[in-house]
XYZ file of N, CA and C in Angstrom:
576
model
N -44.803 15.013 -47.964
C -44.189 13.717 -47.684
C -42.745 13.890 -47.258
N -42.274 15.057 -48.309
C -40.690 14.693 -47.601
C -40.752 15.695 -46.421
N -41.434 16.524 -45.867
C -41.109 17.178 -44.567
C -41.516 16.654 -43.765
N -42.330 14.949 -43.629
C -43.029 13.990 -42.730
C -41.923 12.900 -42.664
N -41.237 12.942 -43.807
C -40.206 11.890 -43.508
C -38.968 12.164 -42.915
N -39.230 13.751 -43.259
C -37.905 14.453 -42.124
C -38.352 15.168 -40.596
N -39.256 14.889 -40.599
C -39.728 14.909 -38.893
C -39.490 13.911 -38.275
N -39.784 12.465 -38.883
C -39.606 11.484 -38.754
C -38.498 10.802 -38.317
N -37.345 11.540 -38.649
C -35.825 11.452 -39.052
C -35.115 11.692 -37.889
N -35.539 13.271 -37.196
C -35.310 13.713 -36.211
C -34.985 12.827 -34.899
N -35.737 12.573 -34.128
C -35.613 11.429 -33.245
C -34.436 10.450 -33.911
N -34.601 9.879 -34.584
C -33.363 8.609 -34.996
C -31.899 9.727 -34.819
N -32.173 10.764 -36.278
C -30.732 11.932 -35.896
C -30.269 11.769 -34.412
N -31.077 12.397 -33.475
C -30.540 13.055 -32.243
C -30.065 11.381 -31.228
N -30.878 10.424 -31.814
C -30.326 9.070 -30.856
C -29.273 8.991 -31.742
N -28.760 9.120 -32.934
C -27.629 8.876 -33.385
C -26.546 9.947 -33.252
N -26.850 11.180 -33.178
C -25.500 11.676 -32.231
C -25.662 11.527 -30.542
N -26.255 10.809 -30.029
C -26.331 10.428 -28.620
C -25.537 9.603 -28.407
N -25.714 8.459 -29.518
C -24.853 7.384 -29.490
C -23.839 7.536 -30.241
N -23.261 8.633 -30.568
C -21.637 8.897 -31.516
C -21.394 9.429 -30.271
N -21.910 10.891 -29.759
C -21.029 11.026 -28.622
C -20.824 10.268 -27.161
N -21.575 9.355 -26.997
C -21.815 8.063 -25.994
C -20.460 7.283 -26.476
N -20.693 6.928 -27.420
C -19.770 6.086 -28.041
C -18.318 6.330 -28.104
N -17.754 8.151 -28.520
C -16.714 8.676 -28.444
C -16.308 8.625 -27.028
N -17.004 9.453 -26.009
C -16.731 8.802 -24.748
C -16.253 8.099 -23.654
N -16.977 6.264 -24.290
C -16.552 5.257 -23.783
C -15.207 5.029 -24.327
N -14.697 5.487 -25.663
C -13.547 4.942 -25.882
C -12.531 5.614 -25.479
N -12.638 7.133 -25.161
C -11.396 7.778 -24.620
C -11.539 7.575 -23.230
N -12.444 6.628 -21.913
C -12.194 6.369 -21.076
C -11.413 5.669 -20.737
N -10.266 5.813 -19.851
C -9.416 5.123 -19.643
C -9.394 4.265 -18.247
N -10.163 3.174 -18.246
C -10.531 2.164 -17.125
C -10.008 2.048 -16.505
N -8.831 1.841 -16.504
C -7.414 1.465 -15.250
C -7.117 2.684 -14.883
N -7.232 3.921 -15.093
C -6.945 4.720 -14.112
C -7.952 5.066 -13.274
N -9.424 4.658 -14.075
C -10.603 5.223 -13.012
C -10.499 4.308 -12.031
N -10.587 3.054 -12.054
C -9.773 1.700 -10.738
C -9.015 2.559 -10.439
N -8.060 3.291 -10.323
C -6.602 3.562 -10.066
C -6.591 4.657 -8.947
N -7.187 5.716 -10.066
C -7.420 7.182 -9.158
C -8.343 7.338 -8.066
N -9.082 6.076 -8.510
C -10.713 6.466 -7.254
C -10.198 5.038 -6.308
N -8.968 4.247 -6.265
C -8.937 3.686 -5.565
C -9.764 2.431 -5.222
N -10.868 1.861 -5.912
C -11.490 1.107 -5.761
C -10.705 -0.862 -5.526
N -11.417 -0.843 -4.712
C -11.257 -2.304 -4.088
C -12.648 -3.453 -4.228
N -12.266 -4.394 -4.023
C -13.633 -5.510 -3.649
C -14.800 -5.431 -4.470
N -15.891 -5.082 -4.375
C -16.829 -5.263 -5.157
C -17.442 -4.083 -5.894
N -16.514 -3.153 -5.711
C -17.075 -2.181 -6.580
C -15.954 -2.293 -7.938
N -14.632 -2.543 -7.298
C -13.514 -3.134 -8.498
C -14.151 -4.044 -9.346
N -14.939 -4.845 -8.812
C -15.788 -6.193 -9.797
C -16.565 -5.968 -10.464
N -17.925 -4.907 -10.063
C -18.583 -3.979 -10.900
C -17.755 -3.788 -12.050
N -16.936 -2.606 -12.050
C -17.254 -1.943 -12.396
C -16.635 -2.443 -13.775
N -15.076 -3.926 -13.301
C -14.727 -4.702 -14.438
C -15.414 -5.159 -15.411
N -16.990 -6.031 -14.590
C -17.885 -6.580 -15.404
C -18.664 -5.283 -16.151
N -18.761 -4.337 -15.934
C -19.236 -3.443 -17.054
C -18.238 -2.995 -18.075
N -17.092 -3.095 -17.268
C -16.225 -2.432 -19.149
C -16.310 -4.040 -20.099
N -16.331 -5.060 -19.334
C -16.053 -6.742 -20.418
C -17.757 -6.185 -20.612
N -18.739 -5.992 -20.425
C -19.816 -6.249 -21.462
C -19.861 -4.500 -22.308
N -19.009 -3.577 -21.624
C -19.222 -2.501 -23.201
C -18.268 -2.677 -24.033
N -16.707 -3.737 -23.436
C -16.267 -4.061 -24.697
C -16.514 -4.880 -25.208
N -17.556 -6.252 -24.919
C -18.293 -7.113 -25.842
C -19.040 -6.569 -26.772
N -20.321 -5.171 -26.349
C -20.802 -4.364 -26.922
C -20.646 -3.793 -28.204
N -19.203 -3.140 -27.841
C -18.901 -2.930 -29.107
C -17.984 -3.638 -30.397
N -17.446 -4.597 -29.785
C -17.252 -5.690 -30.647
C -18.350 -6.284 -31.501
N -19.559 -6.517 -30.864
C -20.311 -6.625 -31.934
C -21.222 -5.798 -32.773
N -21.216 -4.812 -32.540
C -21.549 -3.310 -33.414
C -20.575 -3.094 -34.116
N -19.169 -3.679 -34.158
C -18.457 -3.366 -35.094
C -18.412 -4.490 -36.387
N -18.836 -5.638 -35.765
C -19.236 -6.724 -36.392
C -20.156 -6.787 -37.436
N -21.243 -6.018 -36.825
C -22.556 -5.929 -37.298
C -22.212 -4.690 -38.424
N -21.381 -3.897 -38.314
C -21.300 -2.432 -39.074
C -20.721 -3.060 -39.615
N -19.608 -3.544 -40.510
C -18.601 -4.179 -41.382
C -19.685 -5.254 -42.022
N -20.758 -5.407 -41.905
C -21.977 -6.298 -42.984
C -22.181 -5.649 -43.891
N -22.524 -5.944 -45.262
C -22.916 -5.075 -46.184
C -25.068 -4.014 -45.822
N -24.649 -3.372 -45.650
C -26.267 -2.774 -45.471
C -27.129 -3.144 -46.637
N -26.757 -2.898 -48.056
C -27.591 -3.255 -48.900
C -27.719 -4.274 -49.755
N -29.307 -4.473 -49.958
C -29.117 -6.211 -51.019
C -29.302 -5.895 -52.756
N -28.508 -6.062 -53.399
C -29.137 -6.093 -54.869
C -29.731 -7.147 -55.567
N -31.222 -6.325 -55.531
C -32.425 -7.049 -56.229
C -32.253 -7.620 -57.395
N -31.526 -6.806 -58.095
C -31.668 -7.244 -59.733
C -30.498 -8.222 -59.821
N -29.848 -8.161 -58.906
C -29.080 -9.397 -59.245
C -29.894 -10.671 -58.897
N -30.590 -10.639 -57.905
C -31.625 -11.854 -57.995
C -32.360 -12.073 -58.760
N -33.181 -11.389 -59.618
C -34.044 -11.193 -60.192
C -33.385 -11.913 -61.523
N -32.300 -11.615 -62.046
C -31.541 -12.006 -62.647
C -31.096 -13.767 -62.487
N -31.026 -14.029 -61.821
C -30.463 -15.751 -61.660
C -31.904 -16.533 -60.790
N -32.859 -15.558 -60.661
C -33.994 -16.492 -59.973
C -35.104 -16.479 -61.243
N -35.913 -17.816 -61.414
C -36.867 -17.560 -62.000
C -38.449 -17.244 -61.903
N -38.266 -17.212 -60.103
C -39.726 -16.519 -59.292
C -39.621 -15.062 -59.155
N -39.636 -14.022 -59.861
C -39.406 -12.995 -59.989
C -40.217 -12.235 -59.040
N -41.679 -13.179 -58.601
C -42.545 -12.909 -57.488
C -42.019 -12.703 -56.461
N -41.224 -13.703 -55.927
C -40.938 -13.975 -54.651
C -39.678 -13.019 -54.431
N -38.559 -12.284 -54.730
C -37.597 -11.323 -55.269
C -38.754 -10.048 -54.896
N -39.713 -10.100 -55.672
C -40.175 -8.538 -55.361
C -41.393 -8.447 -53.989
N -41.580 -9.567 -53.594
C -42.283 -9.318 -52.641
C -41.068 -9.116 -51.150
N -40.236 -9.701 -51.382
C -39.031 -9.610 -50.235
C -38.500 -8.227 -50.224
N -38.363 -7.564 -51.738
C -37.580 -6.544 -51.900
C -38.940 -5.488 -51.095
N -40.240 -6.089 -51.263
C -41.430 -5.026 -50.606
C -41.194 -5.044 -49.093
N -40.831 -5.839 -48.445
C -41.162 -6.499 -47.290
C -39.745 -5.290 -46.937
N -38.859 -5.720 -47.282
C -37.386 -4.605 -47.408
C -37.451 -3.627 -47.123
N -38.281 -2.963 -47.907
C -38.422 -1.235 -48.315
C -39.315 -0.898 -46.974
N -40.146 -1.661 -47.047
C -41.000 -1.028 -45.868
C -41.071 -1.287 -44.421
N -39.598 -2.116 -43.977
C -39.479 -2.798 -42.825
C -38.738 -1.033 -42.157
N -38.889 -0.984 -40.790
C -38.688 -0.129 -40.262
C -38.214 -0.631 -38.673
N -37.170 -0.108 -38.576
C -36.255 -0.499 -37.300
C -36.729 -0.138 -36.294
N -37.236 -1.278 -35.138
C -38.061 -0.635 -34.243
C -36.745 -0.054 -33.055
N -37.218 1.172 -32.236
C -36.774 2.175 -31.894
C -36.778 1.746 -30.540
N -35.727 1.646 -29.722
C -35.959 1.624 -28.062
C -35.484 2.312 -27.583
N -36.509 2.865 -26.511
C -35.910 3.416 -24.728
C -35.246 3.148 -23.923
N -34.122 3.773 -24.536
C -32.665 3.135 -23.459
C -32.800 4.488 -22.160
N -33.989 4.555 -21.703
C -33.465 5.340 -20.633
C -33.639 4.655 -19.104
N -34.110 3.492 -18.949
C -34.211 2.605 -18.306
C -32.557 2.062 -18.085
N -31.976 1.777 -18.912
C -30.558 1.122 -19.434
C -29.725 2.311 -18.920
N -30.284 3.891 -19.011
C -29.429 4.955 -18.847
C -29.134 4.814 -17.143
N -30.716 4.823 -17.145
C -31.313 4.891 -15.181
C -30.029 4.149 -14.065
N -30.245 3.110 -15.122
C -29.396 1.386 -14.392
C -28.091 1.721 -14.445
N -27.157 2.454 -15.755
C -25.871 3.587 -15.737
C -25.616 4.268 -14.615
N -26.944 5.048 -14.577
C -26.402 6.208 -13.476
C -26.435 5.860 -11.956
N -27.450 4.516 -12.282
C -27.668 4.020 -10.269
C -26.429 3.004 -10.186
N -25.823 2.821 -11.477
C -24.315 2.029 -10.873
C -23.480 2.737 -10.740
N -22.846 4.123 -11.387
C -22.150 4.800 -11.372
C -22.347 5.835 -9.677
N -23.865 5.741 -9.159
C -23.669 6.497 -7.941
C -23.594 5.743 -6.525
N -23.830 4.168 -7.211
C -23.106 3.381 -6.017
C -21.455 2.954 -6.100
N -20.928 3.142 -7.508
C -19.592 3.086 -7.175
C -18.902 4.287 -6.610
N -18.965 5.200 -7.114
C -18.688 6.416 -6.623
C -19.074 6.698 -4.952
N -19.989 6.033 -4.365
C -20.684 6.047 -3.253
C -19.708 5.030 -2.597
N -19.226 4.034 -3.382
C -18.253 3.011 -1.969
C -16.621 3.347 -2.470
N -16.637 3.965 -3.727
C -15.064 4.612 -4.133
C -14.992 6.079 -2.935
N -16.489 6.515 -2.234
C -16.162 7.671 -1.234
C -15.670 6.967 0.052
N -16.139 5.985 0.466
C -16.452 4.746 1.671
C -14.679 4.385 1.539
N -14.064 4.032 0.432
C -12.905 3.733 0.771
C -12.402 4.610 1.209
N -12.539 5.463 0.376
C -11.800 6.609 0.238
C -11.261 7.359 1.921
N -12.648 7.081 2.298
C -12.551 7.660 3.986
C -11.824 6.738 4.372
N -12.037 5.271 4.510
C -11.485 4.049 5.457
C -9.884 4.123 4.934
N -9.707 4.785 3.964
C -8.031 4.694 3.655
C -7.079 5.867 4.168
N -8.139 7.058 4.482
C -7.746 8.210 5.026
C -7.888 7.967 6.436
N -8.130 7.640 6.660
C -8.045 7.113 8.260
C -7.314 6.272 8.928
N -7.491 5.147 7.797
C -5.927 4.619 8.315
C -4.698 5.103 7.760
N -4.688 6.244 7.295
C -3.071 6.590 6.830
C -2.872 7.954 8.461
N -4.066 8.340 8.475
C -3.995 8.674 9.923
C -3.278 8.274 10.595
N -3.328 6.698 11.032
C -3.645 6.117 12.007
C -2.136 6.089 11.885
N -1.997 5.354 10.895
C -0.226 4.730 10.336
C 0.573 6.103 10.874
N -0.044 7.147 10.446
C 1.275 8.412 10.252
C 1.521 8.560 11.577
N 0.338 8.873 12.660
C 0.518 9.087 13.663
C 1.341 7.776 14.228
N 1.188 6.610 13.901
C 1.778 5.690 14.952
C 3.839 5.646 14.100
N 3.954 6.278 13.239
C 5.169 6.157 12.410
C 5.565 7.833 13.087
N 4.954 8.186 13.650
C 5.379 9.726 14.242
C 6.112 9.324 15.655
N 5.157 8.168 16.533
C 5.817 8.038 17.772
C 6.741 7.267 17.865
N 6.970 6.360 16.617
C 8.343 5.336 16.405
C 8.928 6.402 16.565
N 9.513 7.054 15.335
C 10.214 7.918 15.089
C 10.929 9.113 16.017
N 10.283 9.446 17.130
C 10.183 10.130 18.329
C 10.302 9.275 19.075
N 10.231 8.320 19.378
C 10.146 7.499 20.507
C 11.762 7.284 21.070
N 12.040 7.212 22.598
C 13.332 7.452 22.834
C 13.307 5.667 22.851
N 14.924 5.144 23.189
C 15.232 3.993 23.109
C 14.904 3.262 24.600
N 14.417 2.480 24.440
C 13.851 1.508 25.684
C 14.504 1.677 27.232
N 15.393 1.723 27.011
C 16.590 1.837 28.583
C 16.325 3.493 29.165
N 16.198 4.466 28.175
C 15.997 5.871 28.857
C 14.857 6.397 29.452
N 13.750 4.937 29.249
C 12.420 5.466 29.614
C 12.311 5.100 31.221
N 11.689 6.301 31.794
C 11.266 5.731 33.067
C 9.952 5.018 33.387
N 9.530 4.134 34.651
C 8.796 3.645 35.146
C 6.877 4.753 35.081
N 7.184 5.727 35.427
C 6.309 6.356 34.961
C 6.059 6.345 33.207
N 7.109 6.692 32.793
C 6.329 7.011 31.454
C 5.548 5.461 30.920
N 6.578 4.664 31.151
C 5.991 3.193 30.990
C 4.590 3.225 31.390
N 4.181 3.174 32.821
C 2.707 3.116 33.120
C 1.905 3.992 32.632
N 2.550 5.121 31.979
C 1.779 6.052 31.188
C 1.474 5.309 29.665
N 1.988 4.873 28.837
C 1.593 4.132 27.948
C 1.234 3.192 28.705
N 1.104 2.130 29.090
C 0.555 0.703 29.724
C -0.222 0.789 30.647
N -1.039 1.608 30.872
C -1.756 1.226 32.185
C -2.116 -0.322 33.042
N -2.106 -1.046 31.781
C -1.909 -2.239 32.230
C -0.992 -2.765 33.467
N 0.414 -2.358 32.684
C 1.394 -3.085 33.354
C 1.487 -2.589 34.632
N 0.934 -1.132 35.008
C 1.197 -0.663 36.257
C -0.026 -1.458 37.676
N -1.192 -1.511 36.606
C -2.341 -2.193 37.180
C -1.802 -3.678 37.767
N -1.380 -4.514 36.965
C -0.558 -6.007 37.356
C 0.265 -5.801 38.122
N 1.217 -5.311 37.971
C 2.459 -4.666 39.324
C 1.554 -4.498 40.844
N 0.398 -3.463 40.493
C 0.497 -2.988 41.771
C -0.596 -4.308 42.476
N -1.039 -5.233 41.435
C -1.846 -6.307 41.992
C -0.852 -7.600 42.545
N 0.217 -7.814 41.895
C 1.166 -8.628 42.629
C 1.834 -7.948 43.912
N 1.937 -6.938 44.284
C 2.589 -6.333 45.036
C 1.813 -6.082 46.385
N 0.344 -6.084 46.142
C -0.760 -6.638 47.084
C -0.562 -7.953 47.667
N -0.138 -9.073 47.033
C -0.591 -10.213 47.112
C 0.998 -10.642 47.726
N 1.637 -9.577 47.791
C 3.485 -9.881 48.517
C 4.118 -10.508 47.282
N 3.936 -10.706 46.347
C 4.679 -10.862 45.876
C 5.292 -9.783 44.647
N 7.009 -9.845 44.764
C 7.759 -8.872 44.381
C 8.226 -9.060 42.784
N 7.970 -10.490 42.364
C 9.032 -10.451 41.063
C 7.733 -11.758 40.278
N 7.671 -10.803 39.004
C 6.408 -11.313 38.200
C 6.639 -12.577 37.837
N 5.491 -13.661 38.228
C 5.735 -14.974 37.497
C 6.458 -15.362 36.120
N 7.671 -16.564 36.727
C 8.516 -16.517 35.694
C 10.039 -16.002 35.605
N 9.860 -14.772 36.547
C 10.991 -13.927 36.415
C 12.252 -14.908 36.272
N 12.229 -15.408 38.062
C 13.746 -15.990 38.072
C 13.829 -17.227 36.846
N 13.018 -18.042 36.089
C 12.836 -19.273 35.859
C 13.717 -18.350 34.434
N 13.561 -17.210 34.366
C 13.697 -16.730 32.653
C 15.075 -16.195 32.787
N 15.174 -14.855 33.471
C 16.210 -14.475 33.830
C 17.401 -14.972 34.940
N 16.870 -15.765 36.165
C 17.916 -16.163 37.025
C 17.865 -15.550 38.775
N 18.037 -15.632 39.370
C 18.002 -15.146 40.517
C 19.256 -14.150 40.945
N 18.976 -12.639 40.896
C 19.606 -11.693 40.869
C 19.720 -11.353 42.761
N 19.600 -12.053 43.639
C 19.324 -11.493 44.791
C 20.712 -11.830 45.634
N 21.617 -12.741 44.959
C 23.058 -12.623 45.600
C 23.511 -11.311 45.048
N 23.250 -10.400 44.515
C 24.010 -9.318 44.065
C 24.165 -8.534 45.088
């Protein structure tokens, strides 16, 4: 009997250091830096909030539930009741009630398929932010290099703008010399 009740035992043991070291775990995780370091934005930031508010609801009430007294004393009932029946059939019902056992690996499954889609759009930023710091550095490279407006020539201009050289050389088809607007903005420079 007692090496059936300690086979028995086993399974509960090993889910109960599963859930001490599960448990140790979650609490030395530090949430705001995993937001922080992995950069997360939008809806994986929302995830992943709504899972720490329900493992710290979680364990708020496991701590709730642990701070109950575990055991009942019989004989103190037995003592102030005069159905002494009804006391020992509860205290039977007691002894032989047995905590039914669940498969949290379903619950684990649903863990690990959220953890590899955040990680999966914490990579997604990750690229879209490296790319635009690309983008930024390179365009903060040609400020920075860039000579001051008056020293540039007409070529280099149409070299960045292809545009503007394209419009030029289409007014200049059409005879006319000075882009709509000119004189109305600046003035008529042709007594000079």
């Amino acid at each position: 009997m007692n090496s059936e009740h300690h086979a028995s035992h086993r399974p509960n043991s090993t889910l109960t250091t599963t859930m001490a070291v599960t448990r140790s775990a979650a609490l030395k995780l530090d949430w705001t830096k995993v937001s922080t370091s992995l950069g997360l934005r939008g809806q994986t930031a929302a995830s992943l909030a709504a899972f720490k508010k329900r493992n710290d609801d979680a364990r708020r009430k496991v701590q709730v539930l642990s701070e109950q007294p575990q055991s009942i004393d019989f004989e103190h009932y037995r003592s102030v009741l005069k159905n002494q029946a009804v006391v020992d059939e509860i205290e039977q019902h007691f002894k032989s009630f047995k905590p039914a056992t669940f498969d949290v690996n379903r619950q684990l499954k649903a863990i690990e398929a959220f953890e590899a889609q955040a990680i999966k759009g914490a990579e997604e930023t990750k690229g879209k932010v490296e790319l635009e710091l690309q983008s930024l550095e390179k365009t903060l490279a040609n400020i920075e290099t860039a000579r001051p407006f008056e020293d540039l020539t007409v070529d280099e201009v149409s070299e960045a703008r292809p545009d503007i050289l394209e419009k030029t050389s289409q007014l200049v088809s059409k005879g006319k010399w000075m882009p709509p607007g000119y004189k109305e903005r600046f003035g008529d420079l042709s007594f000079l």
